[in-house]
Tab-separated table of C-alpha atoms and ligand atoms in Angstrom:
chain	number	residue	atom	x	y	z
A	1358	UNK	CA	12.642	-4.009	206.164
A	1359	UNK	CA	12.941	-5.970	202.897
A	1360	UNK	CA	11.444	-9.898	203.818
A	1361	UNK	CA	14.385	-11.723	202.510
A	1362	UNK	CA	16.095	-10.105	206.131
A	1363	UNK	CA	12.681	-10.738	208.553
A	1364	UNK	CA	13.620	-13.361	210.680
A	1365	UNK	CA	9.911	-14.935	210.576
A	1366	UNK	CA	9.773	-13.906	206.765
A	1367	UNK	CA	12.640	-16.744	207.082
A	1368	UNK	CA	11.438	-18.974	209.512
A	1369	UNK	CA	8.166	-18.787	206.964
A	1370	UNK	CA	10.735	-20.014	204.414
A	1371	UNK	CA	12.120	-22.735	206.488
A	1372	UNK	CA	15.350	-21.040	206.831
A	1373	UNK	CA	15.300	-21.148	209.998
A	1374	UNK	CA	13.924	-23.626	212.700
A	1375	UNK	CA	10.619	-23.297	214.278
A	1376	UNK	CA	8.595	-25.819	216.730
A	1377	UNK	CA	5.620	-25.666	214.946
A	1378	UNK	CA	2.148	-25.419	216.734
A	1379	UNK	CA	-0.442	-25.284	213.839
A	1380	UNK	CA	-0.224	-23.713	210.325
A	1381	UNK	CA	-2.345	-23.166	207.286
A	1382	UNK	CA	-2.032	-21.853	204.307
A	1383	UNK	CA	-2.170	-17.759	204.967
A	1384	UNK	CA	-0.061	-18.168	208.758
A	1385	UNK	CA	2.266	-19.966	211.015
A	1386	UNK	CA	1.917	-20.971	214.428
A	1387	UNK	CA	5.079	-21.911	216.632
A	1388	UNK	CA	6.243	-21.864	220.211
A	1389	UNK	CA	8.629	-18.599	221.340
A	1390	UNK	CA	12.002	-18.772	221.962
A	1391	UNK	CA	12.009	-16.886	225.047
A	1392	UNK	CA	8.580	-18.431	226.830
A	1393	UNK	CA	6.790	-16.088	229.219
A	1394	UNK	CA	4.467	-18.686	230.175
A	1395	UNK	CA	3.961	-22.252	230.585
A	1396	UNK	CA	2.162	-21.630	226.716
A	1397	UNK	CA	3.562	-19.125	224.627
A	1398	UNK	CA	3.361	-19.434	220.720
A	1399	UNK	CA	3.170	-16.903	218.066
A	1400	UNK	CA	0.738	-16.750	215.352
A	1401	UNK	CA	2.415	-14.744	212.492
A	1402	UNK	CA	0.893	-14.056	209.004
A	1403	UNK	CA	3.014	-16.354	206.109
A	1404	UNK	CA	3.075	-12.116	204.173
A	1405	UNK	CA	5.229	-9.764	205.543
A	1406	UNK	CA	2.982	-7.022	207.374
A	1407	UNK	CA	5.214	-5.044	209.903
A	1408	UNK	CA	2.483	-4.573	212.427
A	1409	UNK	CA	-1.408	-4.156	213.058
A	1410	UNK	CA	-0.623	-0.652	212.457
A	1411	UNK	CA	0.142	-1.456	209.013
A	1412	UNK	CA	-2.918	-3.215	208.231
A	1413	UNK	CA	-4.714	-1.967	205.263
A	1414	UNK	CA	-8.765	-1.973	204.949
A	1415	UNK	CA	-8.346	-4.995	202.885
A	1416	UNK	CA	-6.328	-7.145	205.615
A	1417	UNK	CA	-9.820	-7.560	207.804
A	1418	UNK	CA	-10.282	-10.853	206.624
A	1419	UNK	CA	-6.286	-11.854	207.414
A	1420	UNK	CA	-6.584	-9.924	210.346
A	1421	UNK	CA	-9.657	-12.172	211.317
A	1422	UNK	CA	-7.875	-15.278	210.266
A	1423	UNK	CA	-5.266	-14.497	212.797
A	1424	UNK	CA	-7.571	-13.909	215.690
A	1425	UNK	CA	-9.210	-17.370	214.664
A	1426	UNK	CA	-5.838	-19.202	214.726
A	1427	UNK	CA	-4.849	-17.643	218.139
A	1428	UNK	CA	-7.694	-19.487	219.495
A	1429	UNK	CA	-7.369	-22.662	217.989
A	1430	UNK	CA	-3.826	-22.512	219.457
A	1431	UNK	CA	-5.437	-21.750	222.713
A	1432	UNK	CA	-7.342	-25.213	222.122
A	1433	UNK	CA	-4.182	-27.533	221.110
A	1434	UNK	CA	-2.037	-26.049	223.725
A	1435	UNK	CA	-4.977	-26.953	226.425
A	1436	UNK	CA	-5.451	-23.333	227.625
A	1437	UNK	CA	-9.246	-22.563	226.040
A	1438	UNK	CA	-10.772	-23.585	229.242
A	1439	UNK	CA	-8.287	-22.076	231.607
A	1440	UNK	CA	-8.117	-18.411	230.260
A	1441	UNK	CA	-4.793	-17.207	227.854
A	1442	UNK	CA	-4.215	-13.848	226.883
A	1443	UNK	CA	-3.594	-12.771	223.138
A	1444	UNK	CA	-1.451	-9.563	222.293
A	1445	UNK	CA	0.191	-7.882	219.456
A	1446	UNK	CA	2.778	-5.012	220.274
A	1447	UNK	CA	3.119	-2.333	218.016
A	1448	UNK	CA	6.181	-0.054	218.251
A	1449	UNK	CA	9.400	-0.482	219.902
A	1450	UNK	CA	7.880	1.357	222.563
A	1451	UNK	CA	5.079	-0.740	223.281
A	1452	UNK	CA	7.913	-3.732	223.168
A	1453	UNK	CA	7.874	-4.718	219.618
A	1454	UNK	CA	11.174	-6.399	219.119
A	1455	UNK	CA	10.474	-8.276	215.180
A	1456	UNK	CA	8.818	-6.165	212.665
A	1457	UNK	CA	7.003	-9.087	211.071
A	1458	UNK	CA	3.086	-9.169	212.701
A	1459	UNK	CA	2.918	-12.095	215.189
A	1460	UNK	CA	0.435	-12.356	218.356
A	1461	UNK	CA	1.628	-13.542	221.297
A	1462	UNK	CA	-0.753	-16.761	222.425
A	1463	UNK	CA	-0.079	-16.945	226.514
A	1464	UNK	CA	-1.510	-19.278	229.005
A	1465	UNK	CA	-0.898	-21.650	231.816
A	1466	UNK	CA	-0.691	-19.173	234.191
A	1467	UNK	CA	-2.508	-16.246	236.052
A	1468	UNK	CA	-2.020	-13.008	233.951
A	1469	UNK	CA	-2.160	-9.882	235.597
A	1470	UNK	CA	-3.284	-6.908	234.294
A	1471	UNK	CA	-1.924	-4.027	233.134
A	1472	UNK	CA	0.564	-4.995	231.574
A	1473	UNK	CA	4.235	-3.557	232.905
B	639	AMP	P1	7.770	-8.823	220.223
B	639	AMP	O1	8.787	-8.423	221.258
B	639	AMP	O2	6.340	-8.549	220.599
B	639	AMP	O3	8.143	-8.255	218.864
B	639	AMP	O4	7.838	-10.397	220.118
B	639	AMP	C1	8.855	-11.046	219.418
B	639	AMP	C2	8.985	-12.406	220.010
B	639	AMP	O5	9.700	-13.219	219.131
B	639	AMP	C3	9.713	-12.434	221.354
B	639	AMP	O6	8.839	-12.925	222.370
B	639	AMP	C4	10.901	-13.360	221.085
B	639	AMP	O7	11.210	-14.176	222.180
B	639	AMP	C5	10.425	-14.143	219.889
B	639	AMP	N1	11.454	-14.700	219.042
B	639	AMP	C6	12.584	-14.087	218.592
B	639	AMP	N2	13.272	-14.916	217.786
B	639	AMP	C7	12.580	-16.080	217.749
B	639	AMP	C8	12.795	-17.330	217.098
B	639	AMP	N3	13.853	-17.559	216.303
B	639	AMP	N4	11.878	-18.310	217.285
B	639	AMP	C9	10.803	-18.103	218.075
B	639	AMP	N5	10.538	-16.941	218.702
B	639	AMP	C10	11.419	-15.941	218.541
């Protein structure tokens, strides 16, 4: 998908609104639309990657950025004590909806595990 269609290539952009968690300079933090949980933000990288599976060996240290980020959300939203979960889906078939990498930030709630 060319970025100028992404829909968080355009929320990056400010082309759309976003209720903004946390950012910096390389991502973008903000709250999901459709909340699974009492928290539930996404973490996306400010560069269009489609997915971890398109990750090259030189996106470690973005790759580690976002991890880092995820968990500083955890601490704003008041969940780093309490547990959250953090995910990334990969493939409509594993429930990727938007082709622009984001990982989900949950908490507030007990998770259960697997996964549906
Ligand atoms: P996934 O299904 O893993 O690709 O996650 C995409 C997520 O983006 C879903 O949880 C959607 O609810 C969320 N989403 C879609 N559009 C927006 C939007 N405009 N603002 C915030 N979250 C969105």
């Amino acid at each position: 998908m060319v970025s100028e269609d992404c829909l968080f290539c355009r929320i990056v952009r400010g082309e759309i609104p976003a209720d903004i968690v946390a950012e910096d300079d390389r991502w973008l933090a903000f709250r999901d639309i459709q909340p699974q949980a009492p928290v539930h933000v996404l973490v996306i990288p400010r560069e269009h990657v489609e997915s971890v599976g398109s990750l090259s060996t030189d996106d470690g240290g973005l790759a580690g950025e976002l991890m880092l980020a995820a968990a500083e959300v955890a601490r704003i939203e008041g969940v780093a004590e309490s547990g959250f979960r953090v995910v990334t889906n990969v493939g409509e078939r594993a429930g990727q909806s938007v082709f622009h990498l984001h990982v989900h930030v949950l908490g507030g709630r007990r998770m259960r595990w697997p996964p549906g």
